[in-house]
Amino acid sequence: MKTRRKRSYHSRILEQLRHEGKLETGSRCLNHILCHLWHSRIWTLQEVAFSRDCQVICGKETIPWDIYVKAAGFLILDVWVDELHAQSWKNYISIKLRDDIRHSLLGVPSEGDNGRKQELLKTGLSQVRHLQATNAKDKIYGLYAVFSALNTPLPAPDYKQPLEKIYEEACVAIVLRSGSLRILNYASSNARNPNLPSWVPDWQDEEVTLLNPSGTDATEGSKISQTHLSTL
């Protein structure tokens, strides 16, 4: 009943906005905004994560971040769900990721929040593989401040280190901090770097991760003993 009333309310809002000429009938403008490169760059993630008064500026227009997230979700999921460009969908995921990290760092509960900070630690922010970086090492170094804020200290950035070593050290740091092997679930991907250890996720691989079906993930209940911690 609540869902039906919500949709009816949304429909009336949409009709009013279109009547006033404030909302286009197609998804061209929304795709134009969501396909902007800002959404796909890894270094822009911390701009949102660490801003206490985050504002989105496009040309002469400004909108608070929280409203931007809700508006994007509403327009995407309730209005143009079947008309969006694939990149728009991918960038919407990055918007939600930024919002989750922001709320975790600021200690602000987000919608549907169930231990989201711990979940971010366990997954090692593996969703960032969809974000772009000119240097593949920045898939980790671009999140150095975020990991530190999540109490997951990484080795100091050193661009002289081989990429494989950087990813391996990041994976070990995540396992040590979270006490979980959940990160191993993201080590299986379609186009991973063959030089990486088999248990280390490839943060530069943008292909779909080969996840196990729900309820069959052996890493879900895995905990790390003190003996194993010292080994790592």
PDB file of N, CA, C and O in Angstrom, residues 68-141:
ATOM      1  N   TYR A  68      21.174  15.876  -4.435  1.00  0.00           N
ATOM      2  CA  TYR A  68      21.642  15.347  -5.722  1.00  0.00           C
ATOM      3  C   TYR A  68      21.531  13.823  -5.756  1.00  0.00           C
ATOM      4  O   TYR A  68      21.070  13.243  -6.747  1.00  0.00           O
ATOM      5  N   VAL A  69      21.942  13.166  -4.666  1.00  0.00           N
ATOM      6  CA  VAL A  69      21.886  11.703  -4.589  1.00  0.00           C
ATOM      7  C   VAL A  69      20.445  11.213  -4.667  1.00  0.00           C
ATOM      8  O   VAL A  69      20.121  10.277  -5.417  1.00  0.00           O
ATOM      9  N   LYS A  70      19.562  11.843  -3.891  1.00  0.00           N
ATOM     10  CA  LYS A  70      18.158  11.424  -3.879  1.00  0.00           C
ATOM     11  C   LYS A  70      17.482  11.696  -5.218  1.00  0.00           C
ATOM     12  O   LYS A  70      16.694  10.876  -5.712  1.00  0.00           O
ATOM     13  N   ALA A  71      17.792  12.844  -5.811  1.00  0.00           N
ATOM     14  CA  ALA A  71      17.191  13.184  -7.103  1.00  0.00           C
ATOM     15  C   ALA A  71      17.654  12.218  -8.181  1.00  0.00           C
ATOM     16  O   ALA A  71      16.856  11.771  -9.014  1.00  0.00           O
ATOM     17  N   ALA A  72      18.948  11.887  -8.166  1.00  0.00           N
ATOM     18  CA  ALA A  72      19.478  10.947  -9.156  1.00  0.00           C
ATOM     19  C   ALA A  72      18.804   9.590  -9.019  1.00  0.00           C
ATOM     20  O   ALA A  72      18.400   8.971 -10.014  1.00  0.00           O
ATOM     21  N   GLY A  73      18.675   9.125  -7.778  1.00  0.00           N
ATOM     22  CA  GLY A  73      18.020   7.844  -7.549  1.00  0.00           C
ATOM     23  C   GLY A  73      16.572   7.846  -7.994  1.00  0.00           C
ATOM     24  O   GLY A  73      16.092   6.882  -8.612  1.00  0.00           O
ATOM     25  N   PHE A  74      15.868   8.932  -7.698  1.00  0.00           N
ATOM     26  CA  PHE A  74      14.449   9.039  -8.072  1.00  0.00           C
ATOM     27  C   PHE A  74      14.282   9.051  -9.581  1.00  0.00           C
ATOM     28  O   PHE A  74      13.490   8.299 -10.151  1.00  0.00           O
ATOM     29  N   LEU A  75      15.066   9.901 -10.263  1.00  0.00           N
ATOM     30  CA  LEU A  75      14.933  10.027 -11.713  1.00  0.00           C
ATOM     31  C   LEU A  75      15.369   8.760 -12.440  1.00  0.00           C
ATOM     32  O   LEU A  75      14.807   8.395 -13.474  1.00  0.00           O
ATOM     33  N   ILE A  76      16.357   8.078 -11.890  1.00  0.00           N
ATOM     34  CA  ILE A  76      16.854   6.862 -12.537  1.00  0.00           C
ATOM     35  C   ILE A  76      15.919   5.678 -12.293  1.00  0.00           C
ATOM     36  O   ILE A  76      15.492   4.991 -13.223  1.00  0.00           O
ATOM     37  N   LEU A  77      15.593   5.432 -11.031  1.00  0.00           N
ATOM     38  CA  LEU A  77      14.848   4.231 -10.675  1.00  0.00           C
ATOM     39  C   LEU A  77      13.353   4.345 -10.932  1.00  0.00           C
ATOM     40  O   LEU A  77      12.683   3.343 -11.211  1.00  0.00           O
ATOM     41  N   ASP A  78      12.816   5.565 -10.832  1.00  0.00           N
ATOM     42  CA  ASP A  78      11.361   5.727 -10.956  1.00  0.00           C
ATOM     43  C   ASP A  78      10.904   6.325 -12.285  1.00  0.00           C
ATOM     44  O   ASP A  78       9.727   6.260 -12.610  1.00  0.00           O
ATOM     45  N   VAL A  79      11.833   6.903 -13.039  1.00  0.00           N
ATOM     46  CA  VAL A  79      11.406   7.613 -14.243  1.00  0.00           C
ATOM     47  C   VAL A  79      12.003   7.014 -15.520  1.00  0.00           C
ATOM     48  O   VAL A  79      11.289   6.520 -16.380  1.00  0.00           O
ATOM     49  N   TRP A  80      13.342   7.028 -15.626  1.00  0.00           N
ATOM     50  CA  TRP A  80      13.977   6.633 -16.879  1.00  0.00           C
ATOM     51  C   TRP A  80      14.799   5.359 -16.739  1.00  0.00           C
ATOM     52  O   TRP A  80      15.876   5.223 -17.331  1.00  0.00           O
ATOM     53  N   VAL A  81      14.304   4.416 -15.963  1.00  0.00           N
ATOM     54  CA  VAL A  81      15.048   3.195 -15.694  1.00  0.00           C
ATOM     55  C   VAL A  81      15.400   2.438 -16.967  1.00  0.00           C
ATOM     56  O   VAL A  81      16.426   1.763 -17.039  1.00  0.00           O
ATOM     57  N   ASP A  82      14.583   2.540 -18.005  1.00  0.00           N
ATOM     58  CA  ASP A  82      14.817   1.776 -19.238  1.00  0.00           C
ATOM     59  C   ASP A  82      15.480   2.589 -20.340  1.00  0.00           C
ATOM     60  O   ASP A  82      15.717   2.075 -21.426  1.00  0.00           O
ATOM     61  N   GLU A  83      15.784   3.853 -20.077  1.00  0.00           N
ATOM     62  CA  GLU A  83      16.294   4.721 -21.126  1.00  0.00           C
ATOM     63  C   GLU A  83      17.725   5.195 -20.895  1.00  0.00           C
ATOM     64  O   GLU A  83      18.279   5.916 -21.722  1.00  0.00           O
ATOM     65  N   LEU A  84      18.319   4.787 -19.790  1.00  0.00           N
ATOM     66  CA  LEU A  84      19.633   5.313 -19.443  1.00  0.00           C
ATOM     67  C   LEU A  84      20.756   4.649 -20.219  1.00  0.00           C
ATOM     68  O   LEU A  84      20.709   3.466 -20.531  1.00  0.00           O
ATOM     69  N   HIS A  85      21.786   5.450 -20.500  1.00  0.00           N
ATOM     70  CA  HIS A  85      23.015   4.947 -21.090  1.00  0.00           C
ATOM     71  C   HIS A  85      23.715   4.046 -20.065  1.00  0.00           C
ATOM     72  O   HIS A  85      23.623   4.263 -18.856  1.00  0.00           O
ATOM     73  N   ALA A  86      24.428   3.037 -20.552  1.00  0.00           N
ATOM     74  CA  ALA A  86      25.123   2.096 -19.647  1.00  0.00           C
ATOM     75  C   ALA A  86      26.097   2.825 -18.730  1.00  0.00           C
ATOM     76  O   ALA A  86      26.240   2.476 -17.545  1.00  0.00           O
ATOM     77  N   GLN A  87      26.773   3.854 -19.247  1.00  0.00           N
ATOM     78  CA  GLN A  87      27.715   4.610 -18.429  1.00  0.00           C
ATOM     79  C   GLN A  87      26.997   5.379 -17.326  1.00  0.00           C
ATOM     80  O   GLN A  87      27.545   5.571 -16.238  1.00  0.00           O
ATOM     81  N   SER A  88      25.767   5.807 -17.594  1.00  0.00           N
ATOM     82  CA  SER A  88      24.987   6.500 -16.561  1.00  0.00           C
ATOM     83  C   SER A  88      24.710   5.578 -15.398  1.00  0.00           C
ATOM     84  O   SER A  88      24.816   5.963 -14.228  1.00  0.00           O
ATOM     85  N   TRP A  89      24.356   4.329 -15.697  1.00  0.00           N
ATOM     86  CA  TRP A  89      24.126   3.355 -14.631  1.00  0.00           C
ATOM     87  C   TRP A  89      25.398   3.133 -13.816  1.00  0.00           C
ATOM     88  O   TRP A  89      25.375   3.088 -12.584  1.00  0.00           O
ATOM     89  N   LYS A  90      26.514   2.977 -14.522  1.00  0.00           N
ATOM     90  CA  LYS A  90      27.787   2.734 -13.839  1.00  0.00           C
ATOM     91  C   LYS A  90      28.154   3.914 -12.941  1.00  0.00           C
ATOM     92  O   LYS A  90      28.610   3.731 -11.814  1.00  0.00           O
ATOM     93  N   ASN A  91      27.928   5.124 -13.439  1.00  0.00           N
ATOM     94  CA  ASN A  91      28.259   6.308 -12.655  1.00  0.00           C
ATOM     95  C   ASN A  91      27.289   6.518 -11.496  1.00  0.00           C
ATOM     96  O   ASN A  91      27.651   7.093 -10.469  1.00  0.00           O
ATOM     97  N   TYR A  92      26.047   6.059 -11.654  1.00  0.00           N
ATOM     98  CA  TYR A  92      25.117   6.145 -10.528  1.00  0.00           C
ATOM     99  C   TYR A  92      25.600   5.251  -9.382  1.00  0.00           C
ATOM    100  O   TYR A  92      25.488   5.620  -8.210  1.00  0.00           O
ATOM    101  N   ILE A  93      26.160   4.095  -9.718  1.00  0.00           N
ATOM    102  CA  ILE A  93      26.738   3.224  -8.690  1.00  0.00           C
ATOM    103  C   ILE A  93      27.867   3.952  -7.972  1.00  0.00           C
ATOM    104  O   ILE A  93      28.015   3.850  -6.752  1.00  0.00           O
ATOM    105  N   SER A  94      28.662   4.716  -8.715  1.00  0.00           N
ATOM    106  CA  SER A  94      29.762   5.453  -8.086  1.00  0.00           C
ATOM    107  C   SER A  94      29.230   6.582  -7.204  1.00  0.00           C
ATOM    108  O   SER A  94      29.844   6.935  -6.192  1.00  0.00           O
ATOM    109  N   ILE A  95      28.078   7.149  -7.563  1.00  0.00           N
ATOM    110  CA  ILE A  95      27.447   8.164  -6.714  1.00  0.00           C
ATOM    111  C   ILE A  95      27.048   7.546  -5.382  1.00  0.00           C
ATOM    112  O   ILE A  95      27.289   8.115  -4.307  1.00  0.00           O
ATOM    113  N   LYS A  96      26.421   6.372  -5.442  1.00  0.00           N
ATOM    114  CA  LYS A  96      26.012   5.686  -4.218  1.00  0.00           C
ATOM    115  C   LYS A  96      27.220   5.293  -3.382  1.00  0.00           C
ATOM    116  O   LYS A  96      27.184   5.355  -2.152  1.00  0.00           O
ATOM    117  N   LEU A  97      28.300   4.867  -4.029  1.00  0.00           N
ATOM    118  CA  LEU A  97      29.514   4.508  -3.304  1.00  0.00           C
ATOM    119  C   LEU A  97      30.069   5.723  -2.573  1.00  0.00           C
ATOM    120  O   LEU A  97      30.432   5.647  -1.396  1.00  0.00           O
ATOM    121  N   ARG A  98      30.136   6.859  -3.255  1.00  0.00           N
ATOM    122  CA  ARG A  98      30.602   8.092  -2.616  1.00  0.00           C
ATOM    123  C   ARG A  98      29.735   8.439  -1.407  1.00  0.00           C
ATOM    124  O   ARG A  98      30.234   8.847  -0.362  1.00  0.00           O
ATOM    125  N   ASP A  99      28.438   8.268  -1.564  1.00  0.00           N
ATOM    126  CA  ASP A  99      27.515   8.607  -0.484  1.00  0.00           C
ATOM    127  C   ASP A  99      27.693   7.670   0.704  1.00  0.00           C
ATOM    128  O   ASP A  99      27.661   8.106   1.862  1.00  0.00           O
ATOM    129  N   ASP A 100      27.873   6.385   0.442  1.00  0.00           N
ATOM    130  CA  ASP A 100      28.092   5.417   1.522  1.00  0.00           C
ATOM    131  C   ASP A 100      29.368   5.738   2.293  1.00  0.00           C
ATOM    132  O   ASP A 100      29.398   5.708   3.531  1.00  0.00           O
ATOM    133  N   ILE A 101      30.434   6.029   1.557  1.00  0.00           N
ATOM    134  CA  ILE A 101      31.703   6.352   2.215  1.00  0.00           C
ATOM    135  C   ILE A 101      31.581   7.649   3.004  1.00  0.00           C
ATOM    136  O   ILE A 101      32.057   7.747   4.132  1.00  0.00           O
ATOM    137  N   ARG A 102      30.934   8.627   2.422  1.00  0.00           N
ATOM    138  CA  ARG A 102      30.742   9.920   3.093  1.00  0.00           C
ATOM    139  C   ARG A 102      30.016   9.730   4.419  1.00  0.00           C
ATOM    140  O   ARG A 102      30.431  10.243   5.459  1.00  0.00           O
ATOM    141  N   HIS A 103      28.903   8.981   4.406  1.00  0.00           N
ATOM    142  CA  HIS A 103      28.129   8.760   5.617  1.00  0.00           C
ATOM    143  C   HIS A 103      28.916   7.953   6.642  1.00  0.00           C
ATOM    144  O   HIS A 103      28.802   8.192   7.850  1.00  0.00           O
ATOM    145  N   SER A 104      29.709   7.000   6.171  1.00  0.00           N
ATOM    146  CA  SER A 104      30.524   6.202   7.095  1.00  0.00           C
ATOM    147  C   SER A 104      31.557   7.060   7.795  1.00  0.00           C
ATOM    148  O   SER A 104      31.770   6.948   9.008  1.00  0.00           O
ATOM    149  N   LEU A 105      32.211   7.948   7.051  1.00  0.00           N
ATOM    150  CA  LEU A 105      33.254   8.787   7.631  1.00  0.00           C
ATOM    151  C   LEU A 105      32.690   9.864   8.542  1.00  0.00           C
ATOM    152  O   LEU A 105      33.304  10.221   9.548  1.00  0.00           O
ATOM    153  N   LEU A 106      31.512  10.385   8.192  1.00  0.00           N
ATOM    154  CA  LEU A 106      30.906  11.439   9.002  1.00  0.00           C
ATOM    155  C   LEU A 106      30.069  10.882  10.145  1.00  0.00           C
ATOM    156  O   LEU A 106      29.569  11.632  10.982  1.00  0.00           O
ATOM    157  N   GLY A 107      29.883   9.547  10.156  1.00  0.00           N
ATOM    158  CA  GLY A 107      29.084   8.940  11.205  1.00  0.00           C
ATOM    159  C   GLY A 107      27.610   9.229  11.063  1.00  0.00           C
ATOM    160  O   GLY A 107      26.871   9.210  12.054  1.00  0.00           O
ATOM    161  N   VAL A 108      27.166   9.500   9.826  1.00  0.00           N
ATOM    162  CA  VAL A 108      25.754   9.800   9.570  1.00  0.00           C
ATOM    163  C   VAL A 108      25.081   8.543   9.013  1.00  0.00           C
ATOM    164  O   VAL A 108      25.505   8.033   7.977  1.00  0.00           O
ATOM    165  N   PRO A 109      24.050   8.024   9.676  1.00  0.00           N
ATOM    166  CA  PRO A 109      23.370   6.828   9.152  1.00  0.00           C
ATOM    167  C   PRO A 109      22.780   7.113   7.785  1.00  0.00           C
ATOM    168  O   PRO A 109      22.176   8.154   7.567  1.00  0.00           O
ATOM    169  N   SER A 110      22.998   6.178   6.845  1.00  0.00           N
ATOM    170  CA  SER A 110      22.412   6.320   5.515  1.00  0.00           C
ATOM    171  C   SER A 110      21.239   5.374   5.372  1.00  0.00           C
ATOM    172  O   SER A 110      21.070   4.455   6.160  1.00  0.00           O
ATOM    173  N   GLU A 111      20.434   5.609   4.337  1.00  0.00           N
ATOM    174  CA  GLU A 111      19.243   4.797   4.124  1.00  0.00           C
ATOM    175  C   GLU A 111      19.643   3.343   3.894  1.00  0.00           C
ATOM    176  O   GLU A 111      20.475   3.024   3.053  1.00  0.00           O
ATOM    177  N   GLY A 112      19.026   2.433   4.666  1.00  0.00           N
ATOM    178  CA  GLY A 112      19.339   1.016   4.535  1.00  0.00           C
ATOM    179  C   GLY A 112      20.688   0.655   5.123  1.00  0.00           C
ATOM    180  O   GLY A 112      21.290  -0.354   4.773  1.00  0.00           O
ATOM    181  N   ASP A 113      21.209   1.496   6.017  1.00  0.00           N
ATOM    182  CA  ASP A 113      22.535   1.265   6.588  1.00  0.00           C
ATOM    183  C   ASP A 113      22.494   0.121   7.587  1.00  0.00           C
ATOM    184  O   ASP A 113      21.817   0.185   8.596  1.00  0.00           O
ATOM    185  N   ASN A 114      23.247  -0.948   7.294  1.00  0.00           N
ATOM    186  CA  ASN A 114      23.379  -2.081   8.201  1.00  0.00           C
ATOM    187  C   ASN A 114      24.858  -2.406   8.339  1.00  0.00           C
ATOM    188  O   ASN A 114      25.380  -3.301   7.682  1.00  0.00           O
ATOM    189  N   GLY A 115      25.541  -1.657   9.189  1.00  0.00           N
ATOM    190  CA  GLY A 115      26.969  -1.883   9.353  1.00  0.00           C
ATOM    191  C   GLY A 115      27.731  -1.607   8.067  1.00  0.00           C
ATOM    192  O   GLY A 115      28.627  -2.358   7.698  1.00  0.00           O
ATOM    193  N   ARG A 116      27.364  -0.521   7.375  1.00  0.00           N
ATOM    194  CA  ARG A 116      27.958  -0.245   6.070  1.00  0.00           C
ATOM    195  C   ARG A 116      29.459  -0.023   6.172  1.00  0.00           C
ATOM    196  O   ARG A 116      30.224  -0.412   5.281  1.00  0.00           O
ATOM    197  N   LYS A 117      29.924   0.584   7.257  1.00  0.00           N
ATOM    198  CA  LYS A 117      31.352   0.841   7.384  1.00  0.00           C
ATOM    199  C   LYS A 117      32.128  -0.469   7.428  1.00  0.00           C
ATOM    200  O   LYS A 117      33.170  -0.616   6.774  1.00  0.00           O
ATOM    201  N   GLN A 118      31.622  -1.441   8.182  1.00  0.00           N
ATOM    202  CA  GLN A 118      32.278  -2.739   8.248  1.00  0.00           C
ATOM    203  C   GLN A 118      32.229  -3.439   6.893  1.00  0.00           C
ATOM    204  O   GLN A 118      33.179  -4.108   6.492  1.00  0.00           O
ATOM    205  N   GLU A 119      31.127  -3.259   6.191  1.00  0.00           N
ATOM    206  CA  GLU A 119      30.997  -3.865   4.860  1.00  0.00           C
ATOM    207  C   GLU A 119      32.015  -3.266   3.896  1.00  0.00           C
ATOM    208  O   GLU A 119      32.612  -3.986   3.079  1.00  0.00           O
ATOM    209  N   LEU A 120      32.228  -1.958   3.980  1.00  0.00           N
ATOM    210  CA  LEU A 120      33.219  -1.313   3.130  1.00  0.00           C
ATOM    211  C   LEU A 120      34.614  -1.856   3.408  1.00  0.00           C
ATOM    212  O   LEU A 120      35.420  -2.044   2.501  1.00  0.00           O
ATOM    213  N   LEU A 121      34.901  -2.118   4.688  1.00  0.00           N
ATOM    214  CA  LEU A 121      36.196  -2.679   5.052  1.00  0.00           C
ATOM    215  C   LEU A 121      36.365  -4.088   4.506  1.00  0.00           C
ATOM    216  O   LEU A 121      37.413  -4.458   3.987  1.00  0.00           O
ATOM    217  N   LYS A 122      35.320  -4.903   4.649  1.00  0.00           N
ATOM    218  CA  LYS A 122      35.401  -6.299   4.210  1.00  0.00           C
ATOM    219  C   LYS A 122      35.584  -6.419   2.709  1.00  0.00           C
ATOM    220  O   LYS A 122      36.289  -7.295   2.220  1.00  0.00           O
ATOM    221  N   THR A 123      34.929  -5.545   1.960  1.00  0.00           N
ATOM    222  CA  THR A 123      35.012  -5.623   0.500  1.00  0.00           C
ATOM    223  C   THR A 123      36.206  -4.849  -0.041  1.00  0.00           C
ATOM    224  O   THR A 123      36.532  -4.962  -1.214  1.00  0.00           O
ATOM    225  N   GLY A 124      36.846  -4.074   0.823  1.00  0.00           N
ATOM    226  CA  GLY A 124      38.003  -3.316   0.378  1.00  0.00           C
ATOM    227  C   GLY A 124      37.662  -2.301  -0.687  1.00  0.00           C
ATOM    228  O   GLY A 124      38.485  -1.985  -1.549  1.00  0.00           O
ATOM    229  N   LEU A 125      36.438  -1.764  -0.617  1.00  0.00           N
ATOM    230  CA  LEU A 125      35.993  -0.771  -1.599  1.00  0.00           C
ATOM    231  C   LEU A 125      36.199  -1.284  -3.023  1.00  0.00           C
ATOM    232  O   LEU A 125      36.615  -0.545  -3.923  1.00  0.00           O
ATOM    233  N   SER A 126      35.927  -2.575  -3.226  1.00  0.00           N
ATOM    234  CA  SER A 126      36.185  -3.180  -4.532  1.00  0.00           C
ATOM    235  C   SER A 126      35.362  -2.564  -5.651  1.00  0.00           C
ATOM    236  O   SER A 126      35.682  -2.722  -6.829  1.00  0.00           O
ATOM    237  N   GLN A 127      34.296  -1.846  -5.289  1.00  0.00           N
ATOM    238  CA  GLN A 127      33.484  -1.192  -6.313  1.00  0.00           C
ATOM    239  C   GLN A 127      34.274  -0.134  -7.083  1.00  0.00           C
ATOM    240  O   GLN A 127      33.888   0.238  -8.189  1.00  0.00           O
ATOM    241  N   VAL A 128      35.397   0.333  -6.500  1.00  0.00           N
ATOM    242  CA  VAL A 128      36.151   1.405  -7.162  1.00  0.00           C
ATOM    243  C   VAL A 128      36.861   0.908  -8.410  1.00  0.00           C
ATOM    244  O   VAL A 128      37.445   1.704  -9.146  1.00  0.00           O
ATOM    245  N   ARG A 129      36.817  -0.392  -8.691  1.00  0.00           N
ATOM    246  CA  ARG A 129      37.437  -0.876  -9.921  1.00  0.00           C
ATOM    247  C   ARG A 129      36.774  -0.249 -11.149  1.00  0.00           C
ATOM    248  O   ARG A 129      37.355  -0.218 -12.227  1.00  0.00           O
ATOM    249  N   HIS A 130      35.548   0.264 -10.987  1.00  0.00           N
ATOM    250  CA  HIS A 130      34.838   0.904 -12.095  1.00  0.00           C
ATOM    251  C   HIS A 130      35.291   2.354 -12.295  1.00  0.00           C
ATOM    252  O   HIS A 130      34.962   2.964 -13.307  1.00  0.00           O
ATOM    253  N   LEU A 131      36.015   2.902 -11.320  1.00  0.00           N
ATOM    254  CA  LEU A 131      36.472   4.280 -11.429  1.00  0.00           C
ATOM    255  C   LEU A 131      37.789   4.344 -12.201  1.00  0.00           C
ATOM    256  O   LEU A 131      38.564   3.394 -12.209  1.00  0.00           O
ATOM    257  N   GLN A 132      38.020   5.484 -12.836  1.00  0.00           N
ATOM    258  CA  GLN A 132      39.162   5.625 -13.723  1.00  0.00           C
ATOM    259  C   GLN A 132      40.334   6.316 -13.035  1.00  0.00           C
ATOM    260  O   GLN A 132      40.165   7.210 -12.212  1.00  0.00           O
ATOM    261  N   ALA A 133      41.533   5.865 -13.406  1.00  0.00           N
ATOM    262  CA  ALA A 133      42.767   6.489 -12.930  1.00  0.00           C
ATOM    263  C   ALA A 133      43.798   6.382 -14.047  1.00  0.00           C
ATOM    264  O   ALA A 133      43.942   5.310 -14.650  1.00  0.00           O
ATOM    265  N   THR A 134      44.496   7.468 -14.325  1.00  0.00           N
ATOM    266  CA  THR A 134      45.513   7.444 -15.371  1.00  0.00           C
ATOM    267  C   THR A 134      46.605   6.451 -15.030  1.00  0.00           C
ATOM    268  O   THR A 134      47.095   5.716 -15.894  1.00  0.00           O
ATOM    269  N   ASN A 135      46.970   6.410 -13.760  1.00  0.00           N
ATOM    270  CA  ASN A 135      47.969   5.469 -13.257  1.00  0.00           C
ATOM    271  C   ASN A 135      47.252   4.390 -12.452  1.00  0.00           C
ATOM    272  O   ASN A 135      46.536   4.697 -11.497  1.00  0.00           O
ATOM    273  N   ALA A 136      47.411   3.133 -12.814  1.00  0.00           N
ATOM    274  CA  ALA A 136      46.715   2.039 -12.140  1.00  0.00           C
ATOM    275  C   ALA A 136      47.044   1.969 -10.652  1.00  0.00           C
ATOM    276  O   ALA A 136      46.251   1.451  -9.854  1.00  0.00           O
ATOM    277  N   LYS A 137      48.179   2.509 -10.255  1.00  0.00           N
ATOM    278  CA  LYS A 137      48.552   2.502  -8.837  1.00  0.00           C
ATOM    279  C   LYS A 137      47.655   3.424  -8.024  1.00  0.00           C
ATOM    280  O   LYS A 137      47.495   3.250  -6.813  1.00  0.00           O
ATOM    281  N   ASP A 138      47.035   4.380  -8.697  1.00  0.00           N
ATOM    282  CA  ASP A 138      46.141   5.304  -8.006  1.00  0.00           C
ATOM    283  C   ASP A 138      44.804   4.674  -7.661  1.00  0.00           C
ATOM    284  O   ASP A 138      43.999   5.301  -6.958  1.00  0.00           O
ATOM    285  N   LYS A 139      44.533   3.465  -8.134  1.00  0.00           N
ATOM    286  CA  LYS A 139      43.339   2.752  -7.699  1.00  0.00           C
ATOM    287  C   LYS A 139      43.438   2.480  -6.188  1.00  0.00           C
ATOM    288  O   LYS A 139      42.431   2.300  -5.512  1.00  0.00           O
ATOM    289  N   ILE A 140      44.656   2.471  -5.669  1.00  0.00           N
ATOM    290  CA  ILE A 140      44.895   2.342  -4.222  1.00  0.00           C
ATOM    291  C   ILE A 140      45.307   3.684  -3.629  1.00  0.00           C
ATOM    292  O   ILE A 140      44.713   4.158  -2.658  1.00  0.00           O
ATOM    293  N   TYR A 141      46.306   4.330  -4.216  1.00  0.00           N
ATOM    294  CA  TYR A 141      46.813   5.585  -3.655  1.00  0.00           C
ATOM    295  C   TYR A 141      45.770   6.696  -3.704  1.00  0.00           C
ATOM    296  O   TYR A 141      45.778   7.598  -2.854  1.00  0.00           O
TER     297      TYR A 141
END
